[in-house]
XYZ file of C-alpha atoms in Angstrom:
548
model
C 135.366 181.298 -119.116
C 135.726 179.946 -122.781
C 133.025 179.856 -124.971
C 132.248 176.238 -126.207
C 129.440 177.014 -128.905
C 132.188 176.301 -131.767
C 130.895 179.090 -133.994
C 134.241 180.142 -135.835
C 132.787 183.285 -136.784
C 135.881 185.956 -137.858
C 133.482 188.942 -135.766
C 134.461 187.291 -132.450
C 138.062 187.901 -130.527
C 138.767 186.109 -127.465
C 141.136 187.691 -125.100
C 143.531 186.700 -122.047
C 141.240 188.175 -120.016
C 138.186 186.640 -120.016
C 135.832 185.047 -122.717
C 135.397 185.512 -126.468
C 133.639 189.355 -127.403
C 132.261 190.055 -131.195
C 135.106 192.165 -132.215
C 133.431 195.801 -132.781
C 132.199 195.393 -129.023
C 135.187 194.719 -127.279
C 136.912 197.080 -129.400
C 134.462 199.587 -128.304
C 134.573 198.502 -124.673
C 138.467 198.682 -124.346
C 138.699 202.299 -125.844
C 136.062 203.868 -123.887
C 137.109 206.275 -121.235
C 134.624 204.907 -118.877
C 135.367 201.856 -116.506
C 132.848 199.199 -118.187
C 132.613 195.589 -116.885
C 131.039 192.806 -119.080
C 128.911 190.758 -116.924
C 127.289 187.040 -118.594
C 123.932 186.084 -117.686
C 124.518 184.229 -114.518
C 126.580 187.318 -113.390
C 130.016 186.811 -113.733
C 132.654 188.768 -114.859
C 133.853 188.264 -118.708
C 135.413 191.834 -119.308
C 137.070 194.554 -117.732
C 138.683 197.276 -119.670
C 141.773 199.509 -118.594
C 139.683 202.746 -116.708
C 137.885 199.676 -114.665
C 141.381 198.596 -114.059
C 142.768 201.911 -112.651
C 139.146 202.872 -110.946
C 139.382 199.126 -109.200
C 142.893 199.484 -108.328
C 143.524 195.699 -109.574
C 144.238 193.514 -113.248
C 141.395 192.131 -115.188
C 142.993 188.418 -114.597
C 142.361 188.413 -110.784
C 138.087 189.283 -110.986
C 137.307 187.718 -114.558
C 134.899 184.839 -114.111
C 134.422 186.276 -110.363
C 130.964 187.226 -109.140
C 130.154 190.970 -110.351
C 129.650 191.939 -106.810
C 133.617 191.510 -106.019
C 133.535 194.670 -107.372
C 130.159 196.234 -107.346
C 128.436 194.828 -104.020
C 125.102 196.145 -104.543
C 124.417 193.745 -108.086
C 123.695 190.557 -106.110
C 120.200 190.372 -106.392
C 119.826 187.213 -108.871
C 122.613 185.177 -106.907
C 121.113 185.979 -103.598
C 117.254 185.068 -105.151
C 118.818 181.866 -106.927
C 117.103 183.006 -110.405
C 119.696 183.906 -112.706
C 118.303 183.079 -115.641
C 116.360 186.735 -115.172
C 119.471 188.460 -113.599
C 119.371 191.089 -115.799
C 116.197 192.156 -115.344
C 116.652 191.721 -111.621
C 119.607 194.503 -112.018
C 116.734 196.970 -113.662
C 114.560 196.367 -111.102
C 117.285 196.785 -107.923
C 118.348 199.878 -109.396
C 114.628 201.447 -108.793
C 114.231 200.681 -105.304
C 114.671 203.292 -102.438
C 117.673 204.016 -100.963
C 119.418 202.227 -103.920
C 123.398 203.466 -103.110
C 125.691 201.969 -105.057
C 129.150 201.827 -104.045
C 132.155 200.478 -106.221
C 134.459 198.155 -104.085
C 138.212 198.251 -104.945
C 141.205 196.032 -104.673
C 142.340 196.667 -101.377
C 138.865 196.547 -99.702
C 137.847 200.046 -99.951
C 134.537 201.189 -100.909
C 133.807 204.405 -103.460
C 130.457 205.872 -104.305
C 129.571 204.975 -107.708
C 127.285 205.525 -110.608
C 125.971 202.249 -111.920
C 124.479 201.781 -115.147
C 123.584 198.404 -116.472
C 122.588 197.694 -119.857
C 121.927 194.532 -121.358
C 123.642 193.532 -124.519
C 122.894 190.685 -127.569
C 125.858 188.444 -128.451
C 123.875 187.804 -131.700
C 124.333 184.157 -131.035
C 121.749 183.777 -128.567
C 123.886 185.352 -125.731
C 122.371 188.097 -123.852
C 124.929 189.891 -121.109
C 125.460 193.361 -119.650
C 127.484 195.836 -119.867
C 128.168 197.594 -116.458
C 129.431 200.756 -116.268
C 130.612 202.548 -113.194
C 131.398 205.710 -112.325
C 133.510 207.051 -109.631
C 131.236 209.866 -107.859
C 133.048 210.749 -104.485
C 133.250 214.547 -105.317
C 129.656 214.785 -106.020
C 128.644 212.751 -102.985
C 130.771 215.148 -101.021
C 130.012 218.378 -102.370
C 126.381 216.838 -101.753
C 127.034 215.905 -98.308
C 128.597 219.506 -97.819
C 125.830 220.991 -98.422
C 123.881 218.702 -96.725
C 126.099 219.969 -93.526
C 125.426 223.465 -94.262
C 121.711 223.316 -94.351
C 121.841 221.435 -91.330
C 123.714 224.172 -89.962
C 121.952 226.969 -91.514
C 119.011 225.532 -89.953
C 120.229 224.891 -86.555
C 121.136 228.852 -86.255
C 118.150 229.798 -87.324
C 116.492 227.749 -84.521
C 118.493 229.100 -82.089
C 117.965 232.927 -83.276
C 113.935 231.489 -81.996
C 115.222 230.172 -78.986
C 117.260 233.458 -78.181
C 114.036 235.082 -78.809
C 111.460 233.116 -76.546
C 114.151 231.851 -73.628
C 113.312 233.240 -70.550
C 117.001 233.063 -69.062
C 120.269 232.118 -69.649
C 119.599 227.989 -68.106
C 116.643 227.811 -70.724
C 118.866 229.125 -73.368
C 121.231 226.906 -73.244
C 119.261 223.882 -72.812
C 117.738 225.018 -76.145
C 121.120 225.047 -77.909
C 121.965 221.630 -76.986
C 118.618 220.705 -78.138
C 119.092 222.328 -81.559
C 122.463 221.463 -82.239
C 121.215 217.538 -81.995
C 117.709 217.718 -83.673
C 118.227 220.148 -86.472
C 122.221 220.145 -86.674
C 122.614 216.368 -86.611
C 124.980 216.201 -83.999
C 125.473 213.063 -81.739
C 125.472 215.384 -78.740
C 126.002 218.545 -77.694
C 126.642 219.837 -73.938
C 127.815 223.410 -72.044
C 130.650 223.377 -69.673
C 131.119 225.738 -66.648
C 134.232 226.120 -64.899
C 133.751 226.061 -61.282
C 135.849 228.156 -58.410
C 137.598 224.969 -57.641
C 139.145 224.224 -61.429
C 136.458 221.522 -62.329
C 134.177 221.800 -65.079
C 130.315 220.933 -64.286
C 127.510 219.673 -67.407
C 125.404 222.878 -67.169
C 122.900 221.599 -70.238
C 123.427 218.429 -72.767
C 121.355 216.540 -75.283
C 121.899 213.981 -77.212
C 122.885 209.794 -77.105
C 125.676 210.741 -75.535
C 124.531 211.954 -72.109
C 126.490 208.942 -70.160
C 129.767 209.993 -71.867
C 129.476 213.791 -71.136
C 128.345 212.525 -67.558
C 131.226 210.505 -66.663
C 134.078 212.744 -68.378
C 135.433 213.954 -65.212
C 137.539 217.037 -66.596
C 139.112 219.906 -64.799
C 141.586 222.689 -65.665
C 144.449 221.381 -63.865
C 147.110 221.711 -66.385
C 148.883 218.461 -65.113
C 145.320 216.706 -65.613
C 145.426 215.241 -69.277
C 141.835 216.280 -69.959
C 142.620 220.252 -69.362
C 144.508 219.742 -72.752
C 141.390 218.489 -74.723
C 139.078 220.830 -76.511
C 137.355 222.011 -73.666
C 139.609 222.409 -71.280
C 141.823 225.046 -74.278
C 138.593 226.714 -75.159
C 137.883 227.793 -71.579
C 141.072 228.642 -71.045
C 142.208 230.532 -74.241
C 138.701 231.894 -75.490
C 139.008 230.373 -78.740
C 136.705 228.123 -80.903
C 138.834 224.160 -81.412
C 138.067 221.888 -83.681
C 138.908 218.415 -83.243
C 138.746 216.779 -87.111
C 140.093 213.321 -85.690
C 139.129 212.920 -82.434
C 140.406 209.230 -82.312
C 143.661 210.139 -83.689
C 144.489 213.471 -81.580
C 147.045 212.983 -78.679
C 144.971 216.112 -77.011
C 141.692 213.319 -76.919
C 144.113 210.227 -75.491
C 142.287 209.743 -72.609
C 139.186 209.403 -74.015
C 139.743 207.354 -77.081
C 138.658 204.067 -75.772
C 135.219 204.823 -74.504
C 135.069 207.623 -77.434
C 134.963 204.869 -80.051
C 132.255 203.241 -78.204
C 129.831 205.567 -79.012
C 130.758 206.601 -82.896
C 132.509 210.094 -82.128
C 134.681 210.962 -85.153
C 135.229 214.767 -84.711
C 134.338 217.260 -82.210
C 133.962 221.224 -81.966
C 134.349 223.644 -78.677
C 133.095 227.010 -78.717
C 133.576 229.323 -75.945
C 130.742 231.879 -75.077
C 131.182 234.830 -73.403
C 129.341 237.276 -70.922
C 131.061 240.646 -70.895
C 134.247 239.489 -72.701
C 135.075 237.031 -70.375
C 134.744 233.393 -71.409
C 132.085 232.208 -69.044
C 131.204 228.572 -70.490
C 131.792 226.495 -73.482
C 129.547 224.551 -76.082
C 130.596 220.993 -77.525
C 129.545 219.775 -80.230
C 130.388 215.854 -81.099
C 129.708 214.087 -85.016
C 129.982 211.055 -86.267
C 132.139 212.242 -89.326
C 135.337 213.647 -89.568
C 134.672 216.521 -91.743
C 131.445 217.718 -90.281
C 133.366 220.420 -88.747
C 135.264 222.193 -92.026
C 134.993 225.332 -92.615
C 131.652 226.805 -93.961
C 130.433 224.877 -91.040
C 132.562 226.110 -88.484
C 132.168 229.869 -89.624
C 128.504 229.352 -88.818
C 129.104 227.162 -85.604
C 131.351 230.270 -84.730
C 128.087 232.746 -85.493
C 125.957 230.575 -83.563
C 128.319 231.006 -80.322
C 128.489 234.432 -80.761
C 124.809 234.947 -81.021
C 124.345 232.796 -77.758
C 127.304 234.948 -76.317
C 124.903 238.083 -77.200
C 121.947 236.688 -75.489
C 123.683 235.269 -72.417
C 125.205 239.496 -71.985
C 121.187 240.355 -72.288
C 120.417 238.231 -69.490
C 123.519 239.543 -67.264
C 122.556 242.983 -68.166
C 119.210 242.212 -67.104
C 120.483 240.507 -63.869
C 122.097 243.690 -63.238
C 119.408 245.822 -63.707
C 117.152 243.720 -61.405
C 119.780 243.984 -58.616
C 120.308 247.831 -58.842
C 116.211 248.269 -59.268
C 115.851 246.105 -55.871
C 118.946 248.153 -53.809
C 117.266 251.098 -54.746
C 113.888 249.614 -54.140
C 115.928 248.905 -50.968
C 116.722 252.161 -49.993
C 113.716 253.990 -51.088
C 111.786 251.924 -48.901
C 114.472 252.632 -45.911
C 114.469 256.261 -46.925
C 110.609 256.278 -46.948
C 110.325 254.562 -43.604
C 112.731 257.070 -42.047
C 110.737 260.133 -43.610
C 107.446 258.806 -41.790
C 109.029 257.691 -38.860
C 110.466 261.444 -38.826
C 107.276 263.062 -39.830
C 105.017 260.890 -37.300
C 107.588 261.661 -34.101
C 107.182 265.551 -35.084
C 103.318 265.385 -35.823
C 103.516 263.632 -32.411
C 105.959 266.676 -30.182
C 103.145 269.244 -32.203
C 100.407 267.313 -30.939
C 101.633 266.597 -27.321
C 103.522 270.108 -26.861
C 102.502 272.975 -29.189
C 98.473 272.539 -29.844
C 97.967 272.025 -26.070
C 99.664 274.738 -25.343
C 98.355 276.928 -27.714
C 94.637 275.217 -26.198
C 95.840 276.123 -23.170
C 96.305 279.852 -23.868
C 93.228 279.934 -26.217
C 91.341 278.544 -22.696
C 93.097 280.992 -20.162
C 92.509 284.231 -22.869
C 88.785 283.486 -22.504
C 88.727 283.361 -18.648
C 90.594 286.681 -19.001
C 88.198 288.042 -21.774
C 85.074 287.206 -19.613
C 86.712 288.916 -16.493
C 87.719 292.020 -18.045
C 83.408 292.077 -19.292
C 82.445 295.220 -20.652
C 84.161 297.642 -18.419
C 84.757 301.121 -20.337
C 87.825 301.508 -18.380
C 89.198 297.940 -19.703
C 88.557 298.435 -23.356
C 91.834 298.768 -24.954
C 92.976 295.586 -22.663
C 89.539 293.630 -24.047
C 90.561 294.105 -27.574
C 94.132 293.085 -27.399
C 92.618 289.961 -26.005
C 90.734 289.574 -28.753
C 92.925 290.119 -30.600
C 95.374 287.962 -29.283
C 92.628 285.280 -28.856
C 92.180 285.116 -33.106
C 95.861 285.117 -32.946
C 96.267 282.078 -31.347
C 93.284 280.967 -33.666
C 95.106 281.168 -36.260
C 98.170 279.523 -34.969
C 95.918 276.423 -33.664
C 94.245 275.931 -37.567
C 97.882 276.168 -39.269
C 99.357 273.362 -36.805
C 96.414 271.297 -37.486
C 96.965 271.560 -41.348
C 100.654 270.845 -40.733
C 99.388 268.025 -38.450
C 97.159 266.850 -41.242
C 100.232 267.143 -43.821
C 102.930 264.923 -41.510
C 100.375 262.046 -41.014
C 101.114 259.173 -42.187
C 98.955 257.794 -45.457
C 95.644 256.462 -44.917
C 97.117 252.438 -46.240
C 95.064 250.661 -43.898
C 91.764 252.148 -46.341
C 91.178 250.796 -50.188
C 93.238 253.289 -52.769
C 90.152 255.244 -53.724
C 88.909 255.790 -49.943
C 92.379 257.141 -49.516
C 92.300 259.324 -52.181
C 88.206 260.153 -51.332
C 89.823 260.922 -47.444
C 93.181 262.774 -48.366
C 90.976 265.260 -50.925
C 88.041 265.833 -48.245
C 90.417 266.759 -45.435
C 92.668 269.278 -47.945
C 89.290 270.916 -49.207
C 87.372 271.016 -45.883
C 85.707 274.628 -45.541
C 86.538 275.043 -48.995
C 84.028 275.474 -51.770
C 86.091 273.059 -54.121
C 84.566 270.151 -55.243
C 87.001 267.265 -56.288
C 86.439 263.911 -57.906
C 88.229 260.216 -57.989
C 88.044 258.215 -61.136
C 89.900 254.574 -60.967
C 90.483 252.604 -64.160
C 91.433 248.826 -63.441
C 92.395 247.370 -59.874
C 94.886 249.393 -58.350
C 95.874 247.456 -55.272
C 99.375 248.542 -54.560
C 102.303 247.570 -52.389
C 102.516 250.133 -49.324
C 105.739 251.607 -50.513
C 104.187 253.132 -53.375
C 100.929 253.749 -52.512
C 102.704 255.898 -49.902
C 104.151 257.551 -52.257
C 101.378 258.534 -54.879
C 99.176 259.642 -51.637
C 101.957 262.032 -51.004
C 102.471 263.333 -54.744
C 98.494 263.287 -54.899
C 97.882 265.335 -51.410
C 100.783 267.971 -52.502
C 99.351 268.578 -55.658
C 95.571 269.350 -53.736
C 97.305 271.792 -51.504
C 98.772 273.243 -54.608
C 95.165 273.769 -55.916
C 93.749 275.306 -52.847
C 96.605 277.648 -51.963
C 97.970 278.581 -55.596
C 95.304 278.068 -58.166
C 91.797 278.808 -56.981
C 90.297 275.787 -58.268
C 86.527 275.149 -57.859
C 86.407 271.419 -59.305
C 89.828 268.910 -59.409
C 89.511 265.709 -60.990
C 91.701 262.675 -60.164
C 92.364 260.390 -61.918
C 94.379 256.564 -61.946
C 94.366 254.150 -64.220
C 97.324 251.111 -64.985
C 100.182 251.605 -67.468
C 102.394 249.011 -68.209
C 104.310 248.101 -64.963
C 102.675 250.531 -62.556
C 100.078 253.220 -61.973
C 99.497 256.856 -63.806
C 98.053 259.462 -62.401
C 96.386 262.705 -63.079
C 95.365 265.679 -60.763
C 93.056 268.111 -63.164
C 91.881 271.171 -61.708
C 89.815 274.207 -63.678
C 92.192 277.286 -61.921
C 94.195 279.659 -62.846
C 96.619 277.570 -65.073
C 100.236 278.301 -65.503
C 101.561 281.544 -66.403
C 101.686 282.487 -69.664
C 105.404 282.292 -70.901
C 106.847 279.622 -68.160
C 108.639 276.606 -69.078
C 106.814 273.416 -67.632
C 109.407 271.382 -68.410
C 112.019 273.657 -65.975
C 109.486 275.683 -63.555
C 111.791 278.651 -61.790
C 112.575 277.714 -58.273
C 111.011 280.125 -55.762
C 111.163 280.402 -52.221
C 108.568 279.020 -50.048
C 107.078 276.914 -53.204
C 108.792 273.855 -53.268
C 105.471 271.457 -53.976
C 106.075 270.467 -57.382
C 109.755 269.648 -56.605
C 108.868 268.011 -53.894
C 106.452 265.926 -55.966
C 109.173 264.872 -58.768
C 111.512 264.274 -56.476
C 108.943 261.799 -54.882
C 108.222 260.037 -58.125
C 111.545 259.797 -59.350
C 112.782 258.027 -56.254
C 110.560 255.298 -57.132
C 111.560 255.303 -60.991
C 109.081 257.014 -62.160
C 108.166 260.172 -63.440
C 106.103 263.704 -63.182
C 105.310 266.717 -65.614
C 102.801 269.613 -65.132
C 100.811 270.093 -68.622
C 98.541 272.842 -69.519
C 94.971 271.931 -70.224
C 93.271 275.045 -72.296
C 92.861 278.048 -71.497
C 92.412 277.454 -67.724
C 93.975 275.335 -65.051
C 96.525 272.705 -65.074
C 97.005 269.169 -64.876
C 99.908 267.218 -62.646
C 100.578 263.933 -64.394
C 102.931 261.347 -62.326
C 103.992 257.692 -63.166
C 105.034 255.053 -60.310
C 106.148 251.973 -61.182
C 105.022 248.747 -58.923
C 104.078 245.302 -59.006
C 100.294 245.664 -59.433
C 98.175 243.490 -57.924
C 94.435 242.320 -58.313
């Protein structure tokens, strides 16, 4: 464009590349480091100096007298409104709305983020045009956008540090990941894969937009199947994290490219997790960039697998736990069941053979004692009877405590008629009173309410043979996952000088390891504990399920 206003004025130069300049101006313009375009008022280009040149990639003849947005898209506001004659201020007032990016577009069609400043410039002859200048800003934007992808990701492991807290098992858990990585990472989708006994790999959790592409990828670990080779198939095979920076250019993704491109994926990362050190399933990740993946990001990805990796051996160990806790539940119940079945087939042969016998006698010594009266002649014989008649006695009361002992527990009662039952029957004739206090429901499977009426009717004995008691309290209340309970009597106490914690073994007095063997069996635990100067208390634990 030529300027036609005739004004031979000696301040203005016109050049081969575009219309006439006052001379200090373009003199400025062309020396300037910074790419600066000179744009008239019904936006063309009249100007562009050598950095615009270079930053364009193309010569001043081929864009002067162009529109400016040939090389700066975003200042087409006036053209596209139809007022030019107020472009300028249109360019002011484009640059202030939101989500203003400009972007710099050069020769060969490819766009750079750019600065743009516009400012408007007199002619002095009644010209008023604007000086653009532009500023290449790709390292900013990506330093901006790489930070951008680490806050995403610094975010998205601390999300799943909460999920690793609050998930309940290893399915939850991973469902959470996948549901992280897309709504705080930014992914397009993430998914776990689980290699099966066959060689296939199964969608164990996804989320995401791309669902139907996870869904329909068909892969196995076949190493003549193409897909084993892709990033899933090598990071369940070689335990190793691989990232896939250009998925649509990787030979490794071939057989996916087609439907790939279809739904935006630019780059993808595997990460194999672990239970025990084996590599039990993988997480993908998919983006819609091909550097969201570099390395700051993929230390953390890394961290986040290895803290899902952690949880996942928490949940095994758990598993593990479970399954030894019910085989010995297992066993303990079969072991219990014996033990009555034993004790109730003995307490039966007593009942059937050796107290009717012994009535028997006791019946036939009193025929004999009544026969043999009063006769002088007969008294030695009379007192052997008698004798023999508190003998038997004797006999007849210690196989009916023994009978009392082998019974069975009283389940088919509530806990604290039990307990009321088991106490009355060890302190009948006694003078020791006794008590039952119960704290909370205590309604208990049979297995272990077996098992505390056993540890509770040993340690009654105990007080009525060994410690002279005249009051024992008991006591039950809940703790955590099962039932404590304490036997208190006001006796003799412990010796003075004996370890509680290891009590000497002595013959004959096997209660109290009887009574920690009982409780231990069911996972539980029992001490004896002083209390004063006097008496003792036995304090046992039993796990259970507690009910009511």
């Amino acid at each position: 464009m030529t300027d036609t206003s005739g004004d031979p004025s000696p301040a203005v130069a016109v050049t081969s590349e575009g219309p006439d300049l006052p001379v200090g101006l373009g003199s400025l313009l062309t020396r300037t480091p910074t790419a600066v375009i000179a744009v008239d008022h019904d936006g063309c280009i009249t100007f562009v100096n050598g950095p615009a040149e270079q930053l364009f990639q193309l010569e001043a003849g081929h864009v002067v007298g162009h529109p400016v947005e040939v090389l700066v898209p975003c200042l087409v506001s006036a053209r596209l409104t139809g007022r030019s004659s107020s472009y300028l201020h249109d360019l002011a007032l484009r640059r202030q709305e939101a989500g203003f990016n400009p972007v710099g577009l050069r020769g060969d069609g490819t766009e750079f983020p750019a600065e743009v400043d516009v400012t408007p410039t007199d002619l002095g002859d009644g010209r008023v045009w604007a000086v653009v200048t532009v500023r290449d800003v790709s390292t900013r934007v990506e330093a901006q956008r790489q930070v951008a992808e680490l806050n995403r990701a610094y975010l998205a492991l601390a999300q799943l540090n909460q999920a690793v807290v609050r998930a309940p098992d290893a399915e939850a858990l991973l469902d959470s990941a996948c549901q992280v990585a897309v709504e705080h990472g930014g992914y397009l989708g993430a998914w776990v894969a689980v290699p099966t006994a066959e060689g296939a790999v199964e969608v164990l959790a996804q989320a995401g937009v791309l669902v139907p592409y996870v869904t329909q990828l068909g892969l196995t670990l076949d190493p003549l199947d193409p897909s084993s080779q892709g990033p899933v198939g090598v990071a369940l095979r070689e335990g190793h994290p691989v990232v896939n920076s250009n998925f649509l250019h990787d030979a490794t993704t071939a057989f996916v490219h087609e439907r790939a491109r279809g739904y935006g994926i630019a780059s993808c990362a595997s990460l194999p997790l672990r239970t025990a050190g084996r590599v039990v399933a993988c997480l993908t990740l998919y983006a819609d960039r091909v550097t969201a993946f570099d390395d700051g990001v993929g230390d953390l990805l890394i961290q986040m697998s290895n803290n899902i990796s952690f949880a996942l051996d928490g949940f095994e160990s758990a598993r593990a736990l479970e399954a030894e806790a019910a085989a010995r539940r297992d066993l303990l119940l079969r072991l219990v069941t014996a033990e009555e079945k034993e004790r109730g087939r003995i307490a039966g042969d007593l009942h059937d053979d050796s107290v009717q016998v012994l009535a028997a006698v006791n019946l036939r010594l009193g025929l004999l004692r009544r026969r043999l009266g009063g006769s002088p002649d007969l008294a030695d014989a009379s007192a052997m009877v008698r004798t023999i008649t508190e003998t038997v006695r004797l006999a007849s009361e210690s196989l009916r405590t023994l009978l009392f002992e082998l019974e069975p527990p009283l389940l088919a009662q509530s806990f604290t008629e039990a307990l009321s039952t088991t106490a009355e029957h060890v302190f009948e004739g006694e003078r020791t009173t006794w008590s039952v206090h119960c704290t909370g429901a205590v309604d208990l499977p049979s297995l272990e309410r077996g098992q505390i009426l056993r540890i509770v009717k040993e340690a009654l004995i105990n007080a009525r043979k060994h410690a002279h008691a005249s009051h024992v309290d008991i006591d039950l209340h809940r703790v955590g996952g099962g039932i404590e309970v304490a036997v208190t009597d006001d006796g003799d106490g412990l010796p003075d000088g004996v370890d509680v914690e290891h009590l000497p073994r002595r013959r004959g007095h096997r209660g109290f390891e009887t009574m920690r063997d009982r409780a231990s069996a069911t996972g539980g635990w029992c001490r004896l504990e002083r209390t004063g100067t006097r008496g003792a208390t036995l304090r046992f634990f039993v796990p259970a399920t507690v009910r009511g």
